[in-house]
mmCIF file of C-alpha atoms and ligand atoms in Angstrom:
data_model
loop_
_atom_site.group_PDB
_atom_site.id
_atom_site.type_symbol
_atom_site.label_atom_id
_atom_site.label_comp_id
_atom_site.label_asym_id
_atom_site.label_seq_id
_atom_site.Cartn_x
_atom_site.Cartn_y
_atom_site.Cartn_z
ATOM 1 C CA UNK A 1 118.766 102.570 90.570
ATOM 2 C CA UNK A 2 118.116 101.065 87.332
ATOM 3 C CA UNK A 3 114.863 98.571 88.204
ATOM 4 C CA UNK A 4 114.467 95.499 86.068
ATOM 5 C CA UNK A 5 112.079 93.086 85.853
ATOM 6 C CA UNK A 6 113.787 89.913 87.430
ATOM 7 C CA UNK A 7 114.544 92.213 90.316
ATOM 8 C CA UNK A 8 112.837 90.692 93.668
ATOM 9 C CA UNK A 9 110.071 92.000 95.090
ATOM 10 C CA UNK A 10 110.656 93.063 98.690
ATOM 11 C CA UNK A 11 107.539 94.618 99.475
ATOM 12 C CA UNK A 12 103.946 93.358 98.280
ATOM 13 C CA UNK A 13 100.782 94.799 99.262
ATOM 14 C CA UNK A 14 97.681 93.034 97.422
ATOM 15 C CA UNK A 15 94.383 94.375 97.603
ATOM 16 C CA UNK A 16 94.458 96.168 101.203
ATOM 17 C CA UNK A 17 92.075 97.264 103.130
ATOM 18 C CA UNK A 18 91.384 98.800 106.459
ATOM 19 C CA UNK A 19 88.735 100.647 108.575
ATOM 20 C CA UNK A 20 88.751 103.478 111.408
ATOM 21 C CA UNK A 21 84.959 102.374 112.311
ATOM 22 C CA UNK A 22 83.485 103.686 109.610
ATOM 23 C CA UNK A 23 86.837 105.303 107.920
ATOM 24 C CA UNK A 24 87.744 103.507 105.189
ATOM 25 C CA UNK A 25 91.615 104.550 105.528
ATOM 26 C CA UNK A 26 92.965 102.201 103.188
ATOM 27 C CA UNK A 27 90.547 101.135 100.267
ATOM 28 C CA UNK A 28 91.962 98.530 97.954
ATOM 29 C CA UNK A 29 95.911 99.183 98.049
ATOM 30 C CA UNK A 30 97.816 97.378 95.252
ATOM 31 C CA UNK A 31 101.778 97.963 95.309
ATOM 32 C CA UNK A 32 104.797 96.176 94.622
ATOM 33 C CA UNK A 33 108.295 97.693 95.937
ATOM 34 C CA UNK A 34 111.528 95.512 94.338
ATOM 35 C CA UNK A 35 114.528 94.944 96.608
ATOM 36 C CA UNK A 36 116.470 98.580 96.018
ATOM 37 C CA UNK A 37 113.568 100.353 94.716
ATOM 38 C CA UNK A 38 113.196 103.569 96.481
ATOM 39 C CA UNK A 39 109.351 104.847 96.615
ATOM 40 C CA UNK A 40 107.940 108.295 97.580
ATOM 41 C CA UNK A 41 104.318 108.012 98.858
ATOM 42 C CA UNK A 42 102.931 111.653 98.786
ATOM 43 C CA UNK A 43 99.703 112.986 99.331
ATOM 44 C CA UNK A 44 97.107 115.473 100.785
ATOM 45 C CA UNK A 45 97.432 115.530 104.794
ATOM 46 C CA UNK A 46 94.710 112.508 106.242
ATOM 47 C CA UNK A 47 94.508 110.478 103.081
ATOM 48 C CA UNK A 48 96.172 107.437 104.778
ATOM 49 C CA UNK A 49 100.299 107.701 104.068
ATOM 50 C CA UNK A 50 101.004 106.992 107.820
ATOM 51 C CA UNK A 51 98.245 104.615 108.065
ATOM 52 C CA UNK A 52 99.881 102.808 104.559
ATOM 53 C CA UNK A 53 103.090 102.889 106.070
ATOM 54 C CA UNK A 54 102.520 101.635 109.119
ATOM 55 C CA UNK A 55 100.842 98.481 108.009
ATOM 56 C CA UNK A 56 104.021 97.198 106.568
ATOM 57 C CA UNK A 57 105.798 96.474 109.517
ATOM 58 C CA UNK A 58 102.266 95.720 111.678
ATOM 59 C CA UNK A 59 102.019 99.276 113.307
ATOM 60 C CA UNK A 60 98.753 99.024 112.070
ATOM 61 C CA UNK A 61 96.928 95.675 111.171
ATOM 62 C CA UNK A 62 94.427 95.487 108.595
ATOM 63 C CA UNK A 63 91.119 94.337 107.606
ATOM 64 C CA UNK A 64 91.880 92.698 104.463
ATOM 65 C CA UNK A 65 94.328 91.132 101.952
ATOM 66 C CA UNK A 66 98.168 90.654 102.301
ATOM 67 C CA UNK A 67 100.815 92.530 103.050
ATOM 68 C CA UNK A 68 103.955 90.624 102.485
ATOM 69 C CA UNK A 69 107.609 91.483 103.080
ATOM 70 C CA UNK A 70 110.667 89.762 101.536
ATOM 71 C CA UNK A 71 108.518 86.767 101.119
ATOM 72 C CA UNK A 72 106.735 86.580 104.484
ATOM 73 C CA UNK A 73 102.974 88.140 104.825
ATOM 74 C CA UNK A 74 102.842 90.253 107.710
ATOM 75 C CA UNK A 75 99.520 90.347 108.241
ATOM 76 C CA UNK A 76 98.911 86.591 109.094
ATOM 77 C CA UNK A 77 98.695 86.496 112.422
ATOM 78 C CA UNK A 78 101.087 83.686 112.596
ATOM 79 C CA UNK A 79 103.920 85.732 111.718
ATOM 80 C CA UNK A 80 106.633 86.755 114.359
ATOM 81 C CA UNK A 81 105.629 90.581 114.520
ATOM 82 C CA UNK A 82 109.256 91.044 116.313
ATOM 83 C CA UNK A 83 110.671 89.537 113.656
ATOM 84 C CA UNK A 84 109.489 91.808 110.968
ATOM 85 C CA UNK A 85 110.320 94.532 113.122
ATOM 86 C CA UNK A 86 113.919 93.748 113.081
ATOM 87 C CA UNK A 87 113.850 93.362 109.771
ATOM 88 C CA UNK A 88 111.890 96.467 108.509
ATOM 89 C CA UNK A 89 113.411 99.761 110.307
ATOM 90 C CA UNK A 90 110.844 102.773 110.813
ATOM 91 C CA UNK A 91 112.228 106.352 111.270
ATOM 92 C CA UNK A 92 108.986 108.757 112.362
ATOM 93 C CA UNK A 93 108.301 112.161 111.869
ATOM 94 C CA UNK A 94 109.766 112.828 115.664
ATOM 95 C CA UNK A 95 113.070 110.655 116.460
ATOM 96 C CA UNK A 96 112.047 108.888 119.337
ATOM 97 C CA UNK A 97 115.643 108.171 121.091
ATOM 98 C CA UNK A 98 116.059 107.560 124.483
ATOM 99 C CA UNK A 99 116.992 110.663 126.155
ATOM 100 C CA UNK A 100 118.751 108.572 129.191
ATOM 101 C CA UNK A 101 120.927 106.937 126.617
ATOM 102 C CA UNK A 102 124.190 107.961 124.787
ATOM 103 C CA UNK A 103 124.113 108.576 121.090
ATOM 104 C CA UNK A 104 126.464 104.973 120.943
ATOM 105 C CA UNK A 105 123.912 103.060 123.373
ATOM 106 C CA UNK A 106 120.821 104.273 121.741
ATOM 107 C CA UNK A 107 122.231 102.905 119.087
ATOM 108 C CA UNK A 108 123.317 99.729 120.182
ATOM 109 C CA UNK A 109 120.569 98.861 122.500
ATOM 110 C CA UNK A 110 118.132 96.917 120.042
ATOM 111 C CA UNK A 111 121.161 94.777 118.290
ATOM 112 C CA UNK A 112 122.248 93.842 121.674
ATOM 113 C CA UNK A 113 118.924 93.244 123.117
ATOM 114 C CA UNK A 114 116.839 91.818 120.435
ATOM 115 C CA UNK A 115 119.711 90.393 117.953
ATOM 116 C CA UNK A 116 121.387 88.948 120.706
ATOM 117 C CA UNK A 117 124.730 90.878 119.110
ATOM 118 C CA UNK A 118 127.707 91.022 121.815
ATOM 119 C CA UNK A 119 128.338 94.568 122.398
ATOM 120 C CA UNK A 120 131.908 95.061 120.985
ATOM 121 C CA UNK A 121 130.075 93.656 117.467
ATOM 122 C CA UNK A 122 127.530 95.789 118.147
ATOM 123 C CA UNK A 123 129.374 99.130 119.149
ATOM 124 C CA UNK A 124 131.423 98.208 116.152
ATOM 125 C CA UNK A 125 128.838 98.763 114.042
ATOM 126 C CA UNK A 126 127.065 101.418 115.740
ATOM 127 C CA UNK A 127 130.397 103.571 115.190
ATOM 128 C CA UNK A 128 130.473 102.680 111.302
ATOM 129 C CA UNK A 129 126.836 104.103 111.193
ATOM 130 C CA UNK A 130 127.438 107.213 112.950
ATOM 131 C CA UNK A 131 130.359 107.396 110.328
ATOM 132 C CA UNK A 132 127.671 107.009 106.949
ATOM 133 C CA UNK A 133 125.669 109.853 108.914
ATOM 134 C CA UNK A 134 128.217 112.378 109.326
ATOM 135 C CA UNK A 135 128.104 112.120 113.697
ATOM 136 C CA UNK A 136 131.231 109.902 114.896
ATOM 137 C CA UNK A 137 132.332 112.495 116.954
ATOM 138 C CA UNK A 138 129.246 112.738 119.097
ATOM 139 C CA UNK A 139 129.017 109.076 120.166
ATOM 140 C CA UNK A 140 129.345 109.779 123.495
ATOM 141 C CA UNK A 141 126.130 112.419 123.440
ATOM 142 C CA UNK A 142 122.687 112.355 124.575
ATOM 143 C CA UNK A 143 120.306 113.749 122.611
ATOM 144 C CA UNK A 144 119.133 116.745 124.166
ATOM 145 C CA UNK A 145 122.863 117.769 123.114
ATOM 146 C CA UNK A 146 122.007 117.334 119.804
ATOM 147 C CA UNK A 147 120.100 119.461 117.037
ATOM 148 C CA UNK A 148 116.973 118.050 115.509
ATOM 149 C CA UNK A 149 118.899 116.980 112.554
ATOM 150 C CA UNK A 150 121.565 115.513 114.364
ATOM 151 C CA UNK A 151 119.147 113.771 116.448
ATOM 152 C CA UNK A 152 116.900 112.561 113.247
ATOM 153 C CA UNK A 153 120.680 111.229 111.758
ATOM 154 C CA UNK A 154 121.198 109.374 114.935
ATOM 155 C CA UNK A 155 117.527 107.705 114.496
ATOM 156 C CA UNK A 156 118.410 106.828 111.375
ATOM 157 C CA UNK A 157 121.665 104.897 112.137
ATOM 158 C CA UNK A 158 119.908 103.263 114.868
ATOM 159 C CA UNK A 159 117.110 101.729 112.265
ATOM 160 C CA UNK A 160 120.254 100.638 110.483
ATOM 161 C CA UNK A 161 121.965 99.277 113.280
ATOM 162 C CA UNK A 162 119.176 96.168 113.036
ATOM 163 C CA UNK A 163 120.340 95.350 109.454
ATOM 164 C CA UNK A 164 116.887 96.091 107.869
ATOM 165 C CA UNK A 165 116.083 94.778 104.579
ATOM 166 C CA UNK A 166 113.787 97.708 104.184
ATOM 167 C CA UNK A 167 113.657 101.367 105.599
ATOM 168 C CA UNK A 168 110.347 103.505 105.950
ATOM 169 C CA UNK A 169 110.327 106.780 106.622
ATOM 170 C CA UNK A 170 107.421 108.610 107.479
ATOM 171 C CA UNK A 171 108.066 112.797 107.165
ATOM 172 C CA UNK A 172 111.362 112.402 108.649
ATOM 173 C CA UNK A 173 112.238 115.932 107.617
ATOM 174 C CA UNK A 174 108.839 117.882 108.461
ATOM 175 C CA UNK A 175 109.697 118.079 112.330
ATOM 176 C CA UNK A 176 112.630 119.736 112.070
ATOM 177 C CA UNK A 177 113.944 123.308 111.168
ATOM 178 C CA UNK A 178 114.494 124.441 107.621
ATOM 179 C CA UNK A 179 118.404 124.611 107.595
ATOM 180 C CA UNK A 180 118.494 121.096 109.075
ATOM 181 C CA UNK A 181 116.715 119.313 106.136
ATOM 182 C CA UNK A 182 119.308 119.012 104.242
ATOM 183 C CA UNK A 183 121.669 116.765 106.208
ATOM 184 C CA UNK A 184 119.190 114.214 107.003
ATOM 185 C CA UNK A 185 117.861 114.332 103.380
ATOM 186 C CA UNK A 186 121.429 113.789 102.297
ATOM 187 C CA UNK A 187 122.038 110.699 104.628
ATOM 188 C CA UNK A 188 118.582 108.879 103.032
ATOM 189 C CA UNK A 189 119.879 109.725 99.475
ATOM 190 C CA UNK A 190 123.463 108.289 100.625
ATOM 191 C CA UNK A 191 121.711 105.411 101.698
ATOM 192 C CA UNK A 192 118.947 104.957 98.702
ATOM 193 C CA UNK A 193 122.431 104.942 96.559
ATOM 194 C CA UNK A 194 123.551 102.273 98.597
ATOM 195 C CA UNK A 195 120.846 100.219 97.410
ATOM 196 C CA UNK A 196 118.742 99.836 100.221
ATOM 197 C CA UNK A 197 114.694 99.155 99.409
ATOM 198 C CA UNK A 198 112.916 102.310 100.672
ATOM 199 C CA UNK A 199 109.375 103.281 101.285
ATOM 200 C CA UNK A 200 109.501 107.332 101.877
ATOM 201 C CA UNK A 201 106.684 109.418 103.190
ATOM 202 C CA UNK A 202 107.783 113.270 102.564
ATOM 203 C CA UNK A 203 106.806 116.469 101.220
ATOM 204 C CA UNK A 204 110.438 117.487 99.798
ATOM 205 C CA UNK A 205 109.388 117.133 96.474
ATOM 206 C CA UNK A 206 113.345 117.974 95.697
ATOM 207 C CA UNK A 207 114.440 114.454 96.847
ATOM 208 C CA UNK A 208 111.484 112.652 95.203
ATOM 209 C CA UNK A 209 112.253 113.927 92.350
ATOM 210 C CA UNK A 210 116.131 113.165 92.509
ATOM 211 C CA UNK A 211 116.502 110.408 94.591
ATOM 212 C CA UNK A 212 113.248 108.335 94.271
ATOM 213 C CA UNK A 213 112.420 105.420 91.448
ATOM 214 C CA UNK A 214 108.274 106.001 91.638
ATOM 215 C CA UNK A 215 106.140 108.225 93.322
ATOM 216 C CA UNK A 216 103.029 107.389 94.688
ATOM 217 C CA UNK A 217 100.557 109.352 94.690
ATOM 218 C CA UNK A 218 97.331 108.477 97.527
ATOM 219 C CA UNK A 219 94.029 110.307 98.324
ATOM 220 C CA UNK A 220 91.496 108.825 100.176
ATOM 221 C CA UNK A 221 93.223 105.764 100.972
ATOM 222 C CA UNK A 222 93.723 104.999 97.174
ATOM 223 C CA UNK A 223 97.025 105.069 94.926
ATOM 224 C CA UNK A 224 95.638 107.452 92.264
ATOM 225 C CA UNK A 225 99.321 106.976 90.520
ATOM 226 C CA UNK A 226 102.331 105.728 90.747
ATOM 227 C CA UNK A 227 104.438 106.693 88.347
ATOM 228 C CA UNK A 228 108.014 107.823 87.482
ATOM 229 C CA UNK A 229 109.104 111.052 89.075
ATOM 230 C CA UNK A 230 109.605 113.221 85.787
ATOM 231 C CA UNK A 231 105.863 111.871 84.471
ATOM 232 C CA UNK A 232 104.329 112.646 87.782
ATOM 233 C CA UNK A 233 105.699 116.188 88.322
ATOM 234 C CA UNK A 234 105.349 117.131 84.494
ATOM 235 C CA UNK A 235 102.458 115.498 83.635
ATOM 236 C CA UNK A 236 100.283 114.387 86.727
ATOM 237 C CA UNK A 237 97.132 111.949 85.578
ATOM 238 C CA UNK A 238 94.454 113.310 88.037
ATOM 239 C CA UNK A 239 92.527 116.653 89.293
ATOM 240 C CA UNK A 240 93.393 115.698 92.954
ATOM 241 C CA UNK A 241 97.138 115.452 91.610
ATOM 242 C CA UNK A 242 97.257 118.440 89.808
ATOM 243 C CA UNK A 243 95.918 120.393 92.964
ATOM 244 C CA UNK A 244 98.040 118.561 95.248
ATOM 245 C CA UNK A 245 101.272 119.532 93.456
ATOM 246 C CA UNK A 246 99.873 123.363 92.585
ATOM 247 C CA UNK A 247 99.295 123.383 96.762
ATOM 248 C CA UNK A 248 103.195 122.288 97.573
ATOM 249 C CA UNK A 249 105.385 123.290 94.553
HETATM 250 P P1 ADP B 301 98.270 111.015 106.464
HETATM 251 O O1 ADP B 301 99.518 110.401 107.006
HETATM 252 O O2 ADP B 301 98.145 110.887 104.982
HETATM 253 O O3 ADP B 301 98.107 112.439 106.900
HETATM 254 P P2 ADP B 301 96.889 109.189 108.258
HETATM 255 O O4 ADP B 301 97.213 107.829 107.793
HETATM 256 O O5 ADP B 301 97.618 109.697 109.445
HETATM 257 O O6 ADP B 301 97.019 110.209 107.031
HETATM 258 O O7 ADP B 301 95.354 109.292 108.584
HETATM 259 C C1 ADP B 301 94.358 108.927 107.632
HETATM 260 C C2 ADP B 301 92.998 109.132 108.257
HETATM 261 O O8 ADP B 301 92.825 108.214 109.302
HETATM 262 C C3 ADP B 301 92.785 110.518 108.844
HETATM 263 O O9 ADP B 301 91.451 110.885 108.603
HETATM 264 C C4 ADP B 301 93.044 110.314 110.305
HETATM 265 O O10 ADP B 301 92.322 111.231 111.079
HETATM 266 C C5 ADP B 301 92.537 108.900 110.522
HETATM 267 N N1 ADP B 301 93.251 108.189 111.587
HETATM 268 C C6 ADP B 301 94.589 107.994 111.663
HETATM 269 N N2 ADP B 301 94.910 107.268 112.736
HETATM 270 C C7 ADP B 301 93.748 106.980 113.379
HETATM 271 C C8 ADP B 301 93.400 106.250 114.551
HETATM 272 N N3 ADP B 301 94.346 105.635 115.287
HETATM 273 N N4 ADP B 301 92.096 106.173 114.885
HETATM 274 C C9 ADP B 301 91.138 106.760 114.141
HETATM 275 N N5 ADP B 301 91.385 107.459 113.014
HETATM 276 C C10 ADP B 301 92.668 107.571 112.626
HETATM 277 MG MG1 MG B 302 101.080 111.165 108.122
#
């Protein structure tokens, strides 16, 4: 997307901190995301992407400073945690559907249940999603009749399915098999085209580089840069950036 400056900002985190007992996981985060922007958060394994990620829709609560999403701070403890939770939708690393459930009612569970949608709306819906991800024809599944991709697609229309105004993904790709990474990387590009805001923990440097507006870089609980993709992969700023990409690339 082309990001300008009257663009609104969707995601704010100012000066965030938080502690592990004596951890200091996140040490001073400063980050704007605008409303379509599409970040990659990348970063040696424990500095604090999950953690990061996590606080935005209250996963994790913090020590210090605000964390506020399309215009709400999530982090005073007057706001309506299940709220934000319809309104930010989390796909993990493992997908997390109910294994009791169809495909269609894992999908339509949540709208029904916590939107109050009636279940012809929400079935509706459900089926359009399962058409962006490729999967119509297995509405009437269960997961464990599914592949991990399949399954991770299916988690992804069901964040969907609660109209978010912003997606996180943390490593939704690492869990699964080589020759399935493609189809679920191809659904989030789909959808960062469509102009959703996105906050992306992943490894495939492919997609940052194609599909992402910035990539942030983190160690230790700090944004060492955050940057366009082309700078950061040609020209990273820092030691721990240049040994980080050496290590994956
Ligand atoms: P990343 O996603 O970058 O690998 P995490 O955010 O998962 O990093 O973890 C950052 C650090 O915080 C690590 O040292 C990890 O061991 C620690 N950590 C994560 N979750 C917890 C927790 N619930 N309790 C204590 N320490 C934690
Ligand atoms: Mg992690």
């Amino acid at each position: 997307m082309t990001v300008t400056n009257e663009q609104k900002i969707m995601v704010s985190f100012k000066n965030v901190h938080k502690y592990f007992k004596e951890l200091h996981v996140i040490n001073g985060v400063n980050l704007d995301i605008k409303q379509g922007e599409v970040v990659v958060v990348c970063g040696p394994s424990g500095s604090g992407k999950s953690t990061l990620i996590r606080t935005v829709n209250q996963l994790e609560s913090i020590a210090s400073g605000e964390i506020w999403v399309d215009g709400v701070n999530v982090a005073d403890p007057k706001t309506d945690l299940n709220k934000i939770r319809t309104e930010v939708g989390f796909v993990f690393q493992h997908f997390n559907l109910y294994p009791h459930l169809s495909v269609l009612d894992n999908i339509t569970l949540s709208p029904i249940k916590v939107k109050g949608m009636n279940k012809a709306d929400a079935e509706k819906l459900a089926l359009e999603l399962l058409e962006k991800v490729g999967l119509a024809h297995k509405k009437g599944a269960f997961p464990n009749q599914l592949s991990g991709g399949q399954q991770q697609r299916v988690a992804i229309a069901r964040g969907l399915a609660m109209q978010p105004r912003v997606m996180l993904f943390d490593e939704p790709t690492s869990a699964l098999d080589p020759e399935m990474v493609g189809e679920v990387l191809k659904v989030m590009k789909d959808l960062a085209q469509s102009g959703m805001t996105m906050m992306c923990v992943t490894h495939e440097m492919g997609f940052a580089r194609e599909v992402a507006d910035r990539i942030i870089f983190v160690d230790a609980g700090q944004i060492l840069e955050d940057r366009e993709p082309n700078e950061f992969f040609t020209n990273p700023q820092t030691d721990r950036s240049k040994q980080f990409l050496s290590q994956i690339m």
